[in-house]
Coordinates of C-alpha atoms (C1' of nucleotides) in Angstrom, one line a residue:
Chain A
M1 CA 0.0 0.2 0.1
E2 CA 1.6 3.5 -0.9
T3 CA 2.4 5.9 1.1
L4 CA 2.5 9.6 0.7
A5 CA 4.3 12.2 3.0
V6 CA 2.8 15.5 3.0
I7 CA 5.2 18.3 4.1
D8 CA 4.7 21.9 4.9
F9 CA 7.4 24.6 5.9
E10 CA 6.9 27.9 7.7
T11 CA 9.6 30.2 6.6
T12 CA 10.9 34.1 7.0
G13 CA 10.1 34.8 3.5
M14 CA 9.1 33.6 -0.2
S15 CA 11.9 32.4 -1.8
P16 CA 15.7 30.8 -0.3
G17 CA 17.7 32.6 -3.8
H18 CA 16.8 35.4 -1.7
G19 CA 18.2 34.7 1.7
A20 CA 14.6 33.3 3.3
R21 CA 14.9 30.4 5.3
A22 CA 12.9 27.7 7.0
T23 CA 11.5 28.7 10.8
E24 CA 9.5 25.6 11.0
I25 CA 8.5 22.0 8.9
A26 CA 5.8 19.1 9.2
A27 CA 5.8 16.4 7.8
V28 CA 2.9 13.5 8.1
L29 CA 2.5 10.3 6.4
V30 CA -0.3 9.5 4.8
R31 CA -1.4 5.7 4.0
G32 CA -5.2 3.7 3.3
G33 CA -6.7 6.6 4.0
A34 CA -5.6 7.6 7.0
I35 CA -2.2 9.9 8.8
V36 CA -0.4 7.7 10.0
G37 CA 2.6 9.1 11.4
R38 CA 3.4 12.6 12.3
Y39 CA 7.4 15.1 12.4
Q40 CA 7.0 18.7 13.5
S41 CA 9.8 21.0 14.8
L42 CA 10.5 24.4 15.0
M43 CA 14.2 25.1 13.4
N44 CA 16.8 27.4 14.4
A45 CA 18.6 28.7 10.7
G46 CA 20.3 31.6 12.3
A47 CA 17.5 33.9 10.2
Y48 CA 15.6 37.1 11.1
V49 CA 11.8 36.5 11.3
P50 CA 10.4 39.5 10.3
P51 CA 7.7 41.2 11.9
F52 CA 4.7 40.7 9.8
I53 CA 5.9 36.5 9.5
E54 CA 5.8 36.6 13.0
E55 CA 2.4 38.0 13.2
L56 CA 1.4 35.9 10.5
T57 CA 2.8 32.2 11.7
G58 CA 2.7 33.6 15.8
I59 CA 6.4 32.1 15.1
S60 CA 8.7 34.6 17.1
N61 CA 12.4 35.8 16.9
A62 CA 12.6 34.4 20.7
M63 CA 10.8 30.6 19.5
I64 CA 13.2 30.2 16.9
R65 CA 16.5 31.2 19.3
K66 CA 15.8 28.0 21.4
A67 CA 14.8 26.0 18.4
P68 CA 17.3 23.0 17.6
P69 CA 19.5 23.6 14.6
A70 CA 18.3 23.6 11.0
E71 CA 20.6 20.9 10.1
Q72 CA 19.7 18.1 12.8
V73 CA 16.2 19.5 11.7
M74 CA 16.3 18.7 8.5
R75 CA 18.1 15.0 8.9
E76 CA 15.2 14.3 11.1
V77 CA 12.9 14.6 8.9
A78 CA 14.4 13.8 5.6
E79 CA 15.2 10.3 7.8
F80 CA 11.0 10.6 8.5
V81 CA 10.1 11.1 4.8
G82 CA 12.2 8.3 3.4
V83 CA 11.9 8.0 -0.2
H84 CA 7.9 8.3 0.4
P85 CA 6.2 9.9 -2.5
L86 CA 5.6 14.1 -1.8
A87 CA 2.7 16.3 -1.3
A88 CA 2.1 20.0 -0.4
H89 CA 0.2 22.8 -1.0
N90 CA 2.0 24.8 -3.7
A91 CA 4.5 22.8 -4.1
A92 CA 6.5 25.0 -6.1
F93 CA 7.1 26.7 -2.8
D94 CA 7.9 24.0 -0.4
R95 CA 9.9 22.2 -3.4
K96 CA 12.5 25.2 -2.9
F97 CA 12.9 25.2 0.7
W98 CA 13.1 21.3 0.8
D99 CA 15.4 21.3 -1.8
D100 CA 17.4 24.2 -0.5
E101 CA 17.3 23.3 3.3
L102 CA 18.6 19.5 2.1
A103 CA 21.7 21.2 0.0
R104 CA 22.9 23.1 3.2
I105 CA 23.6 19.4 4.8
G106 CA 24.9 17.7 1.6
L107 CA 21.5 15.8 1.0
S108 CA 19.5 16.0 -2.3
R109 CA 15.3 15.1 -3.2
R110 CA 14.6 11.8 -4.1
Q111 CA 11.3 11.9 -5.4
E112 CA 8.7 14.4 -6.7
F113 CA 5.8 16.4 -5.1
A114 CA 2.2 16.2 -5.9
C115 CA 0.5 19.8 -5.4
S116 CA -2.7 20.3 -4.0
L117 CA -3.3 23.9 -5.3
L118 CA -3.1 22.3 -8.8
L119 CA -4.9 19.5 -8.2
A120 CA -8.0 21.5 -6.6
R121 CA -7.4 23.6 -9.4
R122 CA -8.8 21.1 -11.8
I123 CA -11.0 19.0 -9.0
Y124 CA -12.7 21.9 -7.3
P125 CA -12.8 24.2 -10.4
D126 CA -15.9 26.3 -8.6
A127 CA -14.2 26.5 -5.2
P128 CA -14.1 30.7 -4.5
N129 CA -10.6 30.3 -4.5
H130 CA -7.9 27.7 -4.1
K131 CA -6.1 28.7 -0.6
L132 CA -5.4 26.2 1.8
G133 CA -8.3 27.6 4.3
T134 CA -10.6 28.2 2.0
L135 CA -10.6 24.6 0.2
V136 CA -10.4 23.1 3.8
E137 CA -13.9 24.7 4.4
Y138 CA -15.0 23.8 0.6
A139 CA -14.4 20.6 1.0
R140 CA -15.7 19.9 4.5
V141 CA -12.2 18.8 5.8
P142 CA -11.7 19.2 9.5
V143 CA -9.6 21.9 11.2
A144 CA -6.7 20.7 12.7
G145 CA -5.1 23.6 14.3
R146 CA -3.9 27.1 13.6
F147 CA -3.5 28.2 10.1
H148 CA 0.2 28.8 8.9
R149 CA 1.7 26.4 11.8
A150 CA 3.4 23.6 10.2
L151 CA 1.7 20.8 11.7
A152 CA -2.1 21.9 11.1
D153 CA -1.4 22.7 7.6
A154 CA 0.4 19.9 6.7
E155 CA -2.6 18.0 8.3
M156 CA -5.3 19.8 6.8
T157 CA -3.4 19.3 3.1
A158 CA -3.4 15.8 3.8
S159 CA -7.1 15.4 4.4
L160 CA -7.5 18.0 1.5
L161 CA -5.8 15.6 -0.7
L162 CA -7.7 12.3 0.7
R163 CA -11.0 14.4 0.0
M164 CA -10.1 14.7 -3.2
E165 CA -8.8 11.6 -4.0
E166 CA -12.0 10.3 -3.1
E167 CA -13.9 12.8 -5.5
L168 CA -11.6 11.7 -8.1
M169 CA -12.9 7.3 -6.9
R170 CA -16.2 8.4 -6.9
R171 CA -16.2 10.9 -9.9
F172 CA -14.3 8.1 -12.1
R173 CA -15.1 4.6 -10.5
L174 CA -11.3 4.3 -9.6
E175 CA -10.6 1.9 -6.9
A176 CA -7.8 3.8 -5.9
V177 CA -5.6 6.8 -6.9
S178 CA -1.8 6.8 -7.0
H179 CA 0.7 9.4 -6.3
E180 CA 1.6 8.7 -10.1
L181 CA -2.1 9.5 -11.2
L182 CA -2.2 12.9 -9.1
R183 CA 1.0 14.1 -10.7
V184 CA -0.6 13.0 -14.4
I185 CA -3.7 15.0 -13.7
Q186 CA -2.0 18.0 -11.9
A187 CA 0.4 18.2 -15.4
A188 CA -2.9 17.9 -17.5
S189 CA -4.6 21.4 -18.8
R190 CA -7.2 22.2 -16.5
R191 CA -10.0 22.0 -18.7
E192 CA -8.5 18.3 -19.6
L193 CA -9.4 16.2 -16.3
E194 CA -12.3 13.9 -17.5
A195 CA -9.9 12.8 -20.7
C196 CA -6.8 13.1 -18.9
V197 CA -8.2 10.4 -16.6
E198 CA -9.6 8.1 -19.4
R199 CA -6.4 8.1 -21.0
W200 CA -4.7 7.0 -17.8
R201 CA -6.8 4.1 -17.5
G202 CA -6.6 3.4 -20.9
V203 CA -3.5 2.5 -20.5
G204 CA -3.9 0.2 -17.0
G205 CA -2.8 3.1 -14.9
Chain B
dT1 C1' 17.2 46.9 9.6
dG2 C1' 14.0 43.5 7.3
dC3 C1' 15.0 44.4 1.7
dC4 C1' 12.6 40.3 -1.7
dA5 C1' 10.0 35.4 -6.0
dG6 C1' 8.8 32.2 -9.3
dG7 C1' 5.5 28.7 -11.7
dC8 C1' 0.6 28.1 -13.1
dC9 C1' -2.9 29.3 -16.1
dC10 C1' -6.1 32.6 -18.4
dT11 C1' -7.4 35.8 -21.9
dC12 C1' -9.5 41.1 -24.8
dT13 C1' -3.0 35.4 -26.1
dT14 C1' 1.2 33.3 -28.4
dT15 C1' 5.4 39.5 -30.7
dA16 C1' 1.9 39.6 -23.0
dG17 C1' 0.1 41.4 -19.1
dG18 C1' -1.6 40.1 -14.8
dG19 C1' -3.9 37.2 -10.9
dC20 C1' -3.6 33.6 -7.9
dC21 C1' -1.3 31.3 -4.0
dT22 C1' 3.2 29.8 -0.8
dT23 C1' 5.7 33.1 3.7

DNA sequence: TGCCAGGCCCTCTTTAGGGCCTT
């Protein structure tokens, strides 16, 4: 049975290419339609947390100073995730930080990301918007805690992915939805969801 | 001190611009 690792970063800014660093990471393991494992830690990368980010996340400079070193946390979470396929909400963002923080300890990513944002745009085109908080309400996913904290966001992203997998199974009469199928769907045009799944079914996916 | 990005995708498109998402 496939296990999926859903991750979420809190950071000091938008891009590691401009000096932003991670302040917190969470990873949850999803298997058999349920969350079966959780990892969460603040991390001290020596970076300054701007006031806007402190307000947004509730993660302060004082909290970061007392947190374990980023190197230690990244080694732990990389070990926790292993080679399981990855997922995140707006994965382009988390992928940048995952790759950057791993590179700093001499590691590299071993798997691809599924993106719950791209999937939601295809599966829930009529949602008011595709922010995580809006989708949690729209898809009736349980609120797991404070938004913009890593573990709560990772758990809600995982639950949203499970809800979308259920929707795909119902709509297309599939017995299961693999990470590979999610990758195929998110890579296809928004307007071609039906044709994309039928092609997948046709080649025995 | 506290600046800042970039991929996706739509459309009044493709010789481009701008909104959506993530922190």
